[in-house]
Coordinates of C-alpha atoms (C1' of nucleotides) in Angstrom, one line a residue:
Chain A
M1 CA 100.2 59.7 131.3
A2 CA 99.9 60.2 126.9
T3 CA 100.9 57.0 125.2
E4 CA 103.1 57.1 122.0
T5 CA 101.9 54.8 118.7
K6 CA 102.1 54.2 115.4
D7 CA 99.3 54.9 112.9
L8 CA 98.9 54.8 109.5
A9 CA 96.6 58.3 109.4
R10 CA 98.3 61.5 108.3
P11 CA 98.6 65.2 109.6
A12 CA 95.5 67.0 108.1
I13 CA 94.2 70.7 108.3
H14 CA 90.9 71.6 107.3
A15 CA 89.8 75.3 107.3
V16 CA 87.8 77.6 104.7
H17 CA 89.6 79.8 102.4
P18 CA 90.1 83.3 103.1
W19 CA 90.3 84.2 99.5
V20 CA 88.4 81.8 97.8
P21 CA 84.5 82.1 97.7
G22 CA 82.7 79.1 98.6
S23 CA 82.2 77.2 95.4
P24 CA 80.5 73.3 94.9
E25 CA 83.9 71.9 94.5
T26 CA 85.6 74.0 97.4
R27 CA 83.6 73.1 100.1
P28 CA 83.3 75.3 103.4
R29 CA 85.7 73.5 105.5
H30 CA 88.3 71.1 102.9
Q31 CA 91.9 69.7 103.7
L32 CA 94.1 72.4 102.8
L33 CA 97.3 69.6 102.7
S34 CA 98.5 68.1 99.3
D35 CA 99.6 64.0 100.2
D36 CA 102.9 65.2 99.7
E37 CA 102.6 67.7 102.3
R38 CA 100.7 65.5 104.8
A39 CA 103.8 62.9 104.2
Q40 CA 106.2 65.5 105.0
L41 CA 104.8 66.0 108.1
A42 CA 103.8 62.7 108.9
K43 CA 107.9 61.7 109.0
V44 CA 108.8 64.0 111.9
A45 CA 105.8 64.3 113.7
S46 CA 105.0 61.8 116.5
I47 CA 101.6 60.7 117.1
L48 CA 100.1 61.3 121.1
R49 CA 97.1 59.9 123.0
F50 CA 96.0 62.3 125.9
N51 CA 92.9 60.7 128.1
K52 CA 90.5 63.2 129.1
D53 CA 91.9 66.1 131.5
E54 CA 95.6 65.3 130.7
Q55 CA 97.6 68.3 130.0
I56 CA 98.8 68.7 126.7
F57 CA 101.4 71.4 127.3
V58 CA 101.5 73.9 130.5
Q59 CA 101.7 77.7 130.1
G60 CA 105.2 78.9 130.6
D61 CA 106.7 75.6 129.2
K62 CA 109.0 76.0 126.7
A63 CA 107.3 76.1 123.4
D64 CA 108.7 73.2 121.3
A65 CA 106.6 71.1 119.5
V66 CA 103.1 72.1 117.4
F67 CA 100.3 70.0 117.6
N68 CA 97.6 68.9 115.2
I69 CA 94.6 67.1 116.1
V70 CA 93.0 64.1 114.7
S71 CA 90.6 62.8 116.8
G72 CA 88.8 64.4 120.2
V73 CA 88.6 68.1 121.2
V74 CA 91.1 69.7 123.5
T75 CA 90.7 73.0 125.6
V76 CA 93.1 75.5 125.6
Y77 CA 92.9 78.0 128.3
R78 CA 95.0 80.9 130.0
T79 CA 95.3 81.0 134.0
L80 CA 95.7 84.4 135.2
K81 CA 95.7 85.4 139.1
N82 CA 91.9 85.2 139.5
G83 CA 91.4 82.0 137.8
D84 CA 91.6 80.2 134.3
Y85 CA 89.9 81.5 131.4
I86 CA 88.8 79.2 128.5
I87 CA 89.7 80.7 125.0
S88 CA 88.9 78.1 122.7
F89 CA 87.8 74.3 122.3
L90 CA 89.5 72.4 119.4
H91 CA 88.6 70.3 117.3
P92 CA 89.8 67.4 114.4
G93 CA 91.9 69.3 111.8
D94 CA 93.1 72.2 114.1
L95 CA 96.5 73.0 114.9
F96 CA 97.7 74.4 118.5
G97 CA 100.6 75.5 120.2
L98 CA 101.7 78.1 117.7
S99 CA 100.9 81.2 118.9
E100 CA 103.1 81.5 121.6
E101 CA 106.7 83.7 121.7
G102 CA 109.3 80.7 122.9
H103 CA 107.1 80.1 125.7
Y104 CA 103.2 78.4 125.9
L105 CA 100.9 81.3 126.5
N106 CA 98.7 79.2 127.4
T107 CA 97.6 75.1 128.7
A108 CA 96.2 72.5 126.3
K109 CA 94.6 69.9 128.0
A110 CA 92.2 66.7 126.7
A111 CA 88.4 67.8 127.2
T112 CA 88.0 64.3 126.2
S113 CA 90.1 61.6 124.7
V114 CA 92.4 62.8 122.1
T115 CA 94.6 61.6 119.5
V116 CA 97.5 64.3 118.2
Y117 CA 100.0 64.7 115.9
K118 CA 103.1 66.2 118.0
I119 CA 105.5 68.4 115.8
P120 CA 108.6 68.7 117.1
L121 CA 109.0 72.9 116.2
P122 CA 112.4 73.0 114.4
A123 CA 111.3 70.4 112.2
F124 CA 108.2 72.9 111.9
R125 CA 109.9 75.7 111.0
R126 CA 112.3 73.6 108.1
I127 CA 109.0 72.6 106.2
L128 CA 108.1 75.6 106.5
D129 CA 110.7 77.5 105.0
T130 CA 111.4 74.9 101.9
N131 CA 107.7 73.9 101.3
A132 CA 105.7 77.7 99.9
E133 CA 102.7 75.4 99.5
L134 CA 102.6 74.7 103.4
D135 CA 103.3 78.3 104.2
V136 CA 99.9 79.4 102.3
D137 CA 98.0 76.7 104.2
F138 CA 99.1 77.4 107.6
I139 CA 98.1 81.4 106.7
I140 CA 95.2 80.0 105.8
K141 CA 94.4 78.3 108.8
L142 CA 95.9 81.5 110.7
C143 CA 92.9 83.5 108.8
E144 CA 90.6 80.8 110.4
D145 CA 91.7 81.0 113.9
L146 CA 91.3 84.5 113.5
R147 CA 88.0 84.9 113.0
E148 CA 87.0 82.2 115.5
A149 CA 88.7 84.5 117.9
Q150 CA 87.3 87.2 117.1
H151 CA 83.9 85.7 117.1
H152 CA 84.4 84.6 120.9
A153 CA 85.1 88.5 121.1
L154 CA 81.7 89.4 119.6
V155 CA 79.9 86.6 121.9
L156 CA 82.0 87.5 125.4
A157 CA 80.5 91.0 124.1
Q158 CA 77.0 90.5 124.3
K159 CA 75.4 91.7 127.6
R160 CA 72.9 88.7 128.2
A161 CA 73.4 85.4 129.0
A162 CA 71.1 83.8 126.9
T163 CA 72.3 85.5 124.3
R164 CA 75.9 84.3 125.1
L165 CA 74.2 80.5 125.0
A166 CA 72.5 81.0 121.9
M167 CA 75.3 82.0 119.8
F168 CA 77.5 79.1 121.4
L169 CA 74.8 76.6 120.7
E170 CA 75.0 78.1 116.8
L171 CA 78.5 77.9 116.6
Q172 CA 79.0 74.4 118.0
E173 CA 75.8 73.3 115.7
H174 CA 77.7 75.2 113.0
L175 CA 81.2 73.5 113.9
Q176 CA 79.3 69.8 113.5
M177 CA 77.6 70.5 110.8
T178 CA 80.8 71.5 108.7
D179 CA 82.6 68.6 110.6
S180 CA 80.4 66.1 109.9
G181 CA 79.5 68.0 106.4
K182 CA 75.5 66.7 107.8
T183 CA 73.8 68.3 109.7
A184 CA 72.9 66.8 113.1
S185 CA 69.6 67.3 114.8
E186 CA 71.1 67.0 117.8
I187 CA 74.4 68.9 119.1
Y188 CA 77.0 67.3 121.0
L189 CA 78.7 69.0 123.5
P190 CA 82.1 67.1 124.8
M191 CA 82.7 69.5 127.5
D192 CA 81.3 70.2 131.0
R193 CA 79.2 73.0 132.2
S194 CA 81.4 74.8 134.3
S195 CA 83.7 74.9 130.9
I196 CA 81.4 76.1 128.8
A197 CA 80.2 79.0 131.5
S198 CA 84.2 79.8 131.2
Y199 CA 84.4 80.1 127.9
L200 CA 81.2 82.2 127.8
G201 CA 82.3 84.7 130.5
L202 CA 79.8 83.3 133.1
T203 CA 79.4 81.6 136.7
P204 CA 77.9 78.1 136.4
A205 CA 74.9 79.3 138.0
A206 CA 74.5 81.9 135.4
L207 CA 74.7 79.3 132.3
S208 CA 72.1 76.5 134.0
R209 CA 69.6 79.4 134.3
A210 CA 70.3 80.3 131.0
F211 CA 69.8 76.8 129.4
R212 CA 67.1 76.8 132.0
M213 CA 65.3 79.4 130.0
L214 CA 66.0 78.2 127.3
V215 CA 64.6 74.9 127.5
S216 CA 61.3 76.4 129.4
R217 CA 60.6 79.0 126.2
Q218 CA 60.7 75.5 124.3
V219 CA 64.1 76.9 122.4
I220 CA 65.7 73.4 123.2
S221 CA 65.7 70.5 124.9
C222 CA 68.3 68.8 126.9
R223 CA 68.5 65.0 126.5
D224 CA 71.8 64.6 129.2
R225 CA 74.0 67.5 129.6
H226 CA 76.3 66.8 126.4
H227 CA 73.0 66.3 124.2
V228 CA 71.2 69.6 123.4
K229 CA 68.6 69.2 120.5
I230 CA 67.5 72.5 118.8
L231 CA 63.5 73.0 118.4
D232 CA 62.9 76.3 117.5
R233 CA 66.1 77.3 115.5
E234 CA 64.2 80.8 114.7
A235 CA 63.8 81.5 118.2
L236 CA 67.5 80.6 119.3
N237 CA 68.3 82.9 116.4
R238 CA 66.3 85.9 117.3
L239 CA 68.1 85.5 120.9
A240 CA 71.6 85.0 119.3
D241 CA 70.8 88.7 117.5
A242 CA 71.1 90.6 121.0
P243 CA 67.2 91.9 121.8
S244 CA 67.3 94.7 123.7
L245 CA 67.4 94.4 127.7
G246 CA 65.1 96.3 129.7
G247 CA 61.7 96.3 126.8
Chain B
M1 CA 87.1 111.0 100.3
A2 CA 90.5 109.0 100.2
T3 CA 93.3 110.9 98.5
E4 CA 95.6 109.1 96.3
T5 CA 99.4 110.2 96.9
K6 CA 102.8 109.0 96.0
D7 CA 105.6 108.7 98.9
L8 CA 109.1 107.8 99.5
A9 CA 107.9 105.2 102.2
R10 CA 107.5 101.5 102.1
P11 CA 105.1 99.1 103.4
A12 CA 106.2 97.6 106.9
I13 CA 104.9 95.2 109.4
H14 CA 105.7 95.5 112.6
A15 CA 105.7 92.2 115.1
V16 CA 107.5 90.1 117.4
H17 CA 108.5 86.5 116.9
P18 CA 106.3 83.7 118.2
W19 CA 109.1 81.3 118.3
V20 CA 112.4 83.4 118.6
P21 CA 112.6 84.3 122.7
G22 CA 113.3 88.1 122.8
S23 CA 116.5 88.8 122.9
P24 CA 119.6 92.5 122.5
E25 CA 119.5 92.5 118.6
T26 CA 115.5 91.0 118.1
R27 CA 113.4 93.8 119.5
P28 CA 110.3 93.0 121.3
R29 CA 108.9 94.5 118.0
H30 CA 110.8 94.3 114.9
Q31 CA 110.6 95.3 111.4
L32 CA 109.8 91.9 109.8
L33 CA 110.2 93.1 106.2
S34 CA 113.3 92.9 104.3
D35 CA 114.5 96.1 102.1
D36 CA 113.6 93.8 98.7
E37 CA 110.4 92.7 100.8
R38 CA 109.0 95.9 101.2
A39 CA 110.4 97.2 97.5
Q40 CA 108.4 94.4 95.9
L41 CA 105.3 94.9 97.9
A42 CA 105.9 99.2 97.0
K43 CA 105.8 98.1 93.5
V44 CA 102.4 97.1 93.5
A45 CA 100.9 99.0 96.3
S46 CA 99.3 102.4 96.4
I47 CA 99.2 104.8 99.4
L48 CA 95.8 106.2 100.8
R49 CA 94.9 108.7 103.0
F50 CA 91.5 108.5 104.8
N51 CA 90.2 111.4 107.0
K52 CA 88.6 110.6 110.7
D53 CA 86.0 108.4 110.1
E54 CA 85.9 107.9 106.6
Q55 CA 85.6 104.1 106.0
I56 CA 88.3 102.0 104.3
F57 CA 86.4 99.0 103.5
V58 CA 82.8 97.7 104.6
Q59 CA 81.3 94.8 105.8
G60 CA 80.0 92.8 103.1
D61 CA 82.3 94.3 100.4
K62 CA 84.4 92.4 98.1
A63 CA 87.3 91.9 99.1
D64 CA 89.9 92.9 96.4
A65 CA 93.1 94.0 98.8
V66 CA 94.8 94.3 102.3
F67 CA 96.0 97.0 103.8
N68 CA 99.1 98.4 105.7
I69 CA 99.0 101.2 108.1
V70 CA 102.1 103.8 107.6
S71 CA 100.2 106.4 110.3
G72 CA 97.4 106.6 112.2
V73 CA 94.7 104.4 114.3
V74 CA 92.1 102.1 112.1
T75 CA 89.0 101.1 114.1
V76 CA 87.5 97.8 112.8
Y77 CA 84.3 97.0 113.9
R78 CA 81.2 94.6 113.4
T79 CA 77.6 95.3 112.3
L80 CA 75.2 93.2 113.9
K81 CA 71.2 93.3 114.2
N82 CA 71.5 94.7 117.8
G83 CA 74.6 97.3 116.7
D84 CA 78.1 97.8 116.4
Y85 CA 80.9 95.8 118.0
I86 CA 84.4 97.2 117.8
I87 CA 87.0 94.2 117.3
S88 CA 90.1 96.1 117.5
F89 CA 92.1 99.0 117.4
L90 CA 95.6 98.8 114.6
H91 CA 98.3 100.9 114.4
P92 CA 101.0 101.8 112.2
G93 CA 103.2 98.4 111.1
D94 CA 99.6 96.7 111.4
L95 CA 98.0 94.7 108.5
F96 CA 94.3 94.3 108.2
G97 CA 92.0 93.2 105.2
L98 CA 93.0 89.7 105.0
S99 CA 91.2 87.5 107.9
E100 CA 87.9 87.3 105.5
E101 CA 86.5 84.8 102.6
G102 CA 85.8 86.5 99.5
H103 CA 84.3 88.8 101.4
Y104 CA 85.1 91.8 104.0
L105 CA 83.6 90.2 107.8
N106 CA 84.0 93.8 109.4
T107 CA 84.2 97.2 108.5
A108 CA 87.2 99.3 108.8
K109 CA 87.5 102.9 109.5
A110 CA 90.1 105.6 110.4
A111 CA 89.9 106.5 114.2
T112 CA 92.3 109.5 113.2
S113 CA 93.6 110.6 110.0
V114 CA 95.4 107.7 108.5
T115 CA 97.6 106.7 105.6
V116 CA 97.8 103.2 104.5
Y117 CA 99.2 101.3 101.6
K118 CA 96.8 99.3 100.1
I119 CA 97.9 96.0 98.0
P120 CA 95.7 94.3 95.7
L121 CA 94.7 91.2 96.7
P122 CA 95.9 89.4 93.6
A123 CA 99.3 91.0 93.3
F124 CA 99.3 90.1 97.3
R125 CA 98.6 86.4 96.5
R126 CA 101.6 86.3 93.6
I127 CA 104.1 87.7 95.9
L128 CA 103.2 85.0 98.8
D129 CA 103.4 82.2 96.1
T130 CA 106.7 83.5 94.8
N131 CA 108.1 84.8 98.4
A132 CA 108.7 82.0 101.0
E133 CA 110.3 84.9 103.4
L134 CA 107.3 86.9 102.9
D135 CA 105.0 83.9 104.1
V136 CA 106.5 83.2 107.1
D137 CA 106.2 87.1 108.0
F138 CA 102.4 87.2 107.5
I139 CA 102.7 84.0 109.9
I140 CA 104.6 85.8 112.1
K141 CA 101.9 88.5 112.1
L142 CA 98.8 86.5 111.8
C143 CA 100.0 84.8 115.3
E144 CA 100.5 88.2 116.5
D145 CA 96.7 89.1 115.6
L146 CA 95.8 86.1 117.2
R147 CA 97.6 86.6 120.7
E148 CA 95.8 89.8 120.3
A149 CA 92.3 88.8 119.8
Q150 CA 93.0 86.2 122.5
H151 CA 93.4 88.8 124.9
H152 CA 90.6 91.0 123.7
A153 CA 88.4 88.1 124.9
L154 CA 90.3 87.8 128.0
V155 CA 89.3 91.6 128.8
L156 CA 85.7 90.9 128.2
A157 CA 85.4 87.8 130.5
Q158 CA 86.2 89.8 132.9
K159 CA 83.2 90.8 135.1
R160 CA 83.9 93.8 136.5
A161 CA 83.8 96.8 134.3
A162 CA 87.2 98.8 136.1
T163 CA 89.1 95.4 135.4
R164 CA 88.2 95.7 131.8
L165 CA 89.6 99.4 131.5
A166 CA 92.5 98.6 133.7
M167 CA 93.7 95.9 131.4
F168 CA 93.0 98.3 128.2
L169 CA 95.1 101.1 129.6
E170 CA 97.9 98.4 130.3
L171 CA 97.3 97.1 127.1
Q172 CA 97.2 100.9 125.6
E173 CA 100.5 101.7 127.8
H174 CA 102.3 98.5 126.3
L175 CA 101.3 99.2 122.7
Q176 CA 102.6 103.0 122.6
M177 CA 105.7 101.7 124.5
T178 CA 106.8 98.8 121.6
D179 CA 106.1 101.5 119.3
S180 CA 108.1 104.0 120.3
G181 CA 110.5 102.3 121.9
K182 CA 110.4 104.9 125.0
T183 CA 107.6 104.6 128.0
A184 CA 105.6 107.5 127.7
S185 CA 104.7 108.5 131.2
E186 CA 101.0 109.5 129.2
I187 CA 98.7 107.0 127.4
Y188 CA 97.0 108.9 124.2
L189 CA 94.1 107.6 123.7
P190 CA 92.8 108.4 119.7
M191 CA 89.6 106.9 119.9
D192 CA 86.4 108.6 122.0
R193 CA 84.7 107.2 124.5
S194 CA 82.4 105.2 123.2
S195 CA 84.8 103.8 121.1
I196 CA 86.2 102.1 123.9
A197 CA 83.1 101.2 125.6
S198 CA 82.7 99.1 122.4
Y199 CA 85.5 96.9 122.6
L200 CA 85.8 96.7 125.9
G201 CA 81.3 95.5 125.9
L202 CA 80.6 98.3 128.1
T203 CA 77.8 101.3 127.7
P204 CA 79.5 104.6 127.4
A205 CA 78.2 105.1 131.0
A206 CA 79.3 102.5 132.5
L207 CA 82.7 103.2 131.2
S208 CA 82.4 106.7 132.4
R209 CA 81.9 105.5 135.5
A210 CA 85.2 103.3 135.5
F211 CA 87.2 106.3 134.6
R212 CA 85.7 108.2 137.5
M213 CA 86.4 105.6 140.0
L214 CA 89.9 105.0 138.7
V215 CA 90.7 108.9 139.0
S216 CA 88.6 109.5 142.4
R217 CA 91.2 106.6 143.7
Q218 CA 94.0 108.0 142.3
V219 CA 95.4 105.3 140.1
I220 CA 94.8 107.5 136.5
S221 CA 94.3 110.8 136.0
C222 CA 92.7 112.3 132.8
R223 CA 94.0 115.6 131.2
D224 CA 91.6 115.4 128.6
R225 CA 89.2 113.0 126.7
H226 CA 92.5 111.9 125.2
H227 CA 95.1 112.2 127.4
V228 CA 95.5 110.0 130.4
K229 CA 98.5 109.5 133.0
I230 CA 99.2 107.0 135.2
L231 CA 99.8 107.8 138.8
D232 CA 99.6 104.1 140.6
R233 CA 100.7 101.7 138.4
E234 CA 100.6 98.4 140.8
A235 CA 96.8 99.6 141.9
L236 CA 96.4 99.8 138.2
N237 CA 98.0 96.2 138.0
R238 CA 95.8 95.0 140.9
L239 CA 92.6 96.2 139.2
A240 CA 94.1 94.4 136.1
D241 CA 94.1 91.6 137.6
A242 CA 90.1 91.1 138.6
P243 CA 89.4 91.2 142.3
S244 CA 86.6 89.1 143.0
L245 CA 83.5 91.0 143.0
G246 CA 81.8 90.5 146.8
G247 CA 84.2 91.5 149.4
Chain C
dC1 C1' 79.9 132.7 119.6
dG2 C1' 76.4 129.1 119.2
dC3 C1' 75.4 124.8 117.4
dT4 C1' 75.8 119.8 117.7
dA5 C1' 77.7 116.0 119.3
dA6 C1' 79.8 113.3 122.7
dC7 C1' 80.3 112.6 127.0
dT8 C1' 78.8 112.7 132.0
dT9 C1' 75.9 112.6 136.0
dG10 C1' 71.8 110.9 138.3
dA11 C1' 67.8 107.8 139.8
dA12 C1' 65.6 102.9 139.3
dC13 C1' 65.5 98.5 137.5
dG14 C1' 67.1 94.0 136.2
dC15 C1' 70.2 90.6 135.8
dC16 C1' 74.1 88.1 136.8
dA17 C1' 77.4 87.4 140.6
dT18 C1' 78.1 85.3 145.2
dC19 C1' 77.0 82.0 148.7
dA20 C1' 74.7 78.1 150.2
dA21 C1' 72.3 74.0 150.1
dT22 C1' 70.1 70.7 147.6
dG23 C1' 70.1 66.9 143.8
dC24 C1' 72.4 64.1 140.4
dT25 C1' 76.2 61.3 138.1
dT26 C1' 80.2 59.0 137.5
dG27 C1' 83.2 56.2 139.7
dT28 C1' 85.3 53.2 143.2
dG29 C1' 85.9 50.1 146.4
dG30 C1' 82.7 46.3 149.3
Chain D
dC1 C1' 75.5 44.9 141.9
dC2 C1' 74.7 48.1 145.4
dA3 C1' 76.8 51.4 148.8
dC4 C1' 79.4 55.3 149.7
dA5 C1' 81.8 59.2 148.4
dA6 C1' 83.3 63.1 145.7
dG7 C1' 82.7 66.1 141.9
dC8 C1' 79.7 68.6 139.4
dA9 C1' 75.2 70.6 138.5
dT10 C1' 71.0 72.7 139.8
dT11 C1' 68.1 75.7 142.5
dG12 C1' 66.8 79.1 146.0
dA13 C1' 68.0 83.9 148.4
dT14 C1' 70.3 88.1 148.3
dG15 C1' 73.2 92.2 147.0
dG16 C1' 76.1 94.6 143.5
dC17 C1' 77.0 96.4 139.3
dG18 C1' 75.9 97.3 135.0
dT19 C1' 72.0 98.9 131.9
dT20 C1' 68.7 101.7 130.3
dC21 C1' 66.7 106.5 130.1
dA22 C1' 66.8 111.3 130.8
dA23 C1' 68.6 115.4 131.7
dG24 C1' 72.8 118.4 132.3
dT25 C1' 77.5 119.4 131.0
dT26 C1' 81.2 119.7 128.6
dA27 C1' 84.1 119.7 124.3
dG28 C1' 84.6 120.4 119.6
dC29 C1' 83.5 122.3 114.7
dG30 C1' 81.7 125.9 112.0

DNA sequence: CGCTAACTTGAACGCCATCAATGCTTGTGG
DNA sequence: CCACAAGCATTGATGGCGTTCAAGTTAGCG
């Protein structure tokens, strides 16, 4: 079960600005909220902690709160009659639980140990109504979510498994780069293989073969199942550009 | 070229509310904007008309305006090194041109003859800053866009062509139902086959076979390439639920 | 009415799904 | 600390489906 605690930290939302071009002072992904906004949210929010694989909310539940990730990775997926489909992996500074209609459309579960702020929906809407600044911040964040979902669709539209995997790895590297600010030589993949497979619209078997293919071509190397190093970024980029199938 | 005109109509945004459950007075998709908001936007907007296949903006262009569809259908696509990928088909009451970062990420072109409001970005941001109501409306609309993009990903995650097509047809029917309010017995598909194929991550050949398959099974019938009738809704729904592949 | 582009259809190939069996790793209890 | 079990990941073999390429057909437009 999730345990409730107190913490000095504050809710935070990270995003790139949709309308302001990148500049020295506006880093690619920056903290959107002002100290005042963060304080306001902190007043109505509670901190929750979830262990790996615990569900944060379930598809169909009455939507009574939105969540803001402090640490850890959250998996969002939808259950159809024929199985689960992973929609996104969320990271610290992300917001979730808000794209529903009275009820949650998706299920959210902890991919790792996770700490989140839970913001009750009435309080959230009240703050939105009275704080124009915050409104804009959420708009910016939603634009980012939308871009990410569109990118996911682009990945899924690719026909070759290796292409999808290459695009996924580049995305993960990019996320880690912008989150930590520095370029890590090794990509950390907290989720397991079948989660990646689901996100990429592949079977675990096909994903495994795609990994093997990239490794055998010396494009990447796998220290273990959660740590991948890019050996040949240019080759990876070529693969991500979806070469035609039958020469 | 697009021709600029004057019109009595006003900008309008249609969406379902993410937080308020459906109720008699809140129809599934309703007009979000108040008369005052529409007037405010009308003051800074200009009406443009585009003929079929004309581009409204191009990927990479400096983003200087957002658009609101009055009539017609708009195709949004992204060009990668290996071709074009259709991201969405937009309808009257939709908003586009806002999920970018200083430059448009996608290209928008008229799928049919199209009438749109063009709202310059500075004016748009000014109105957002001073009008909290409008902020919330945009948040609601963005939530809808996000749900739609996630649905698109769900479609693309399906492995069988017939499943993707069935989900697409159900989506189109649903769109027409909520747009016009009444349930039309015939679905109108304004876009051409290769556009649908691109949206579904298929080749035109595969899409054609999927259509043929649904027709031969008496699930649908095609009056012509743009008018499809659903003969067996239950069978269509079964197909959309992605039956397992190998018996 | 003829032209052009889009769509359909056909045949062969290749990739991925499927199923099944093995190997690895994680966690649990002796 | 090791033995065992259970789940996840990999690997192999097979077949189906979609891609590809090409040819034929239809539809849309001047």
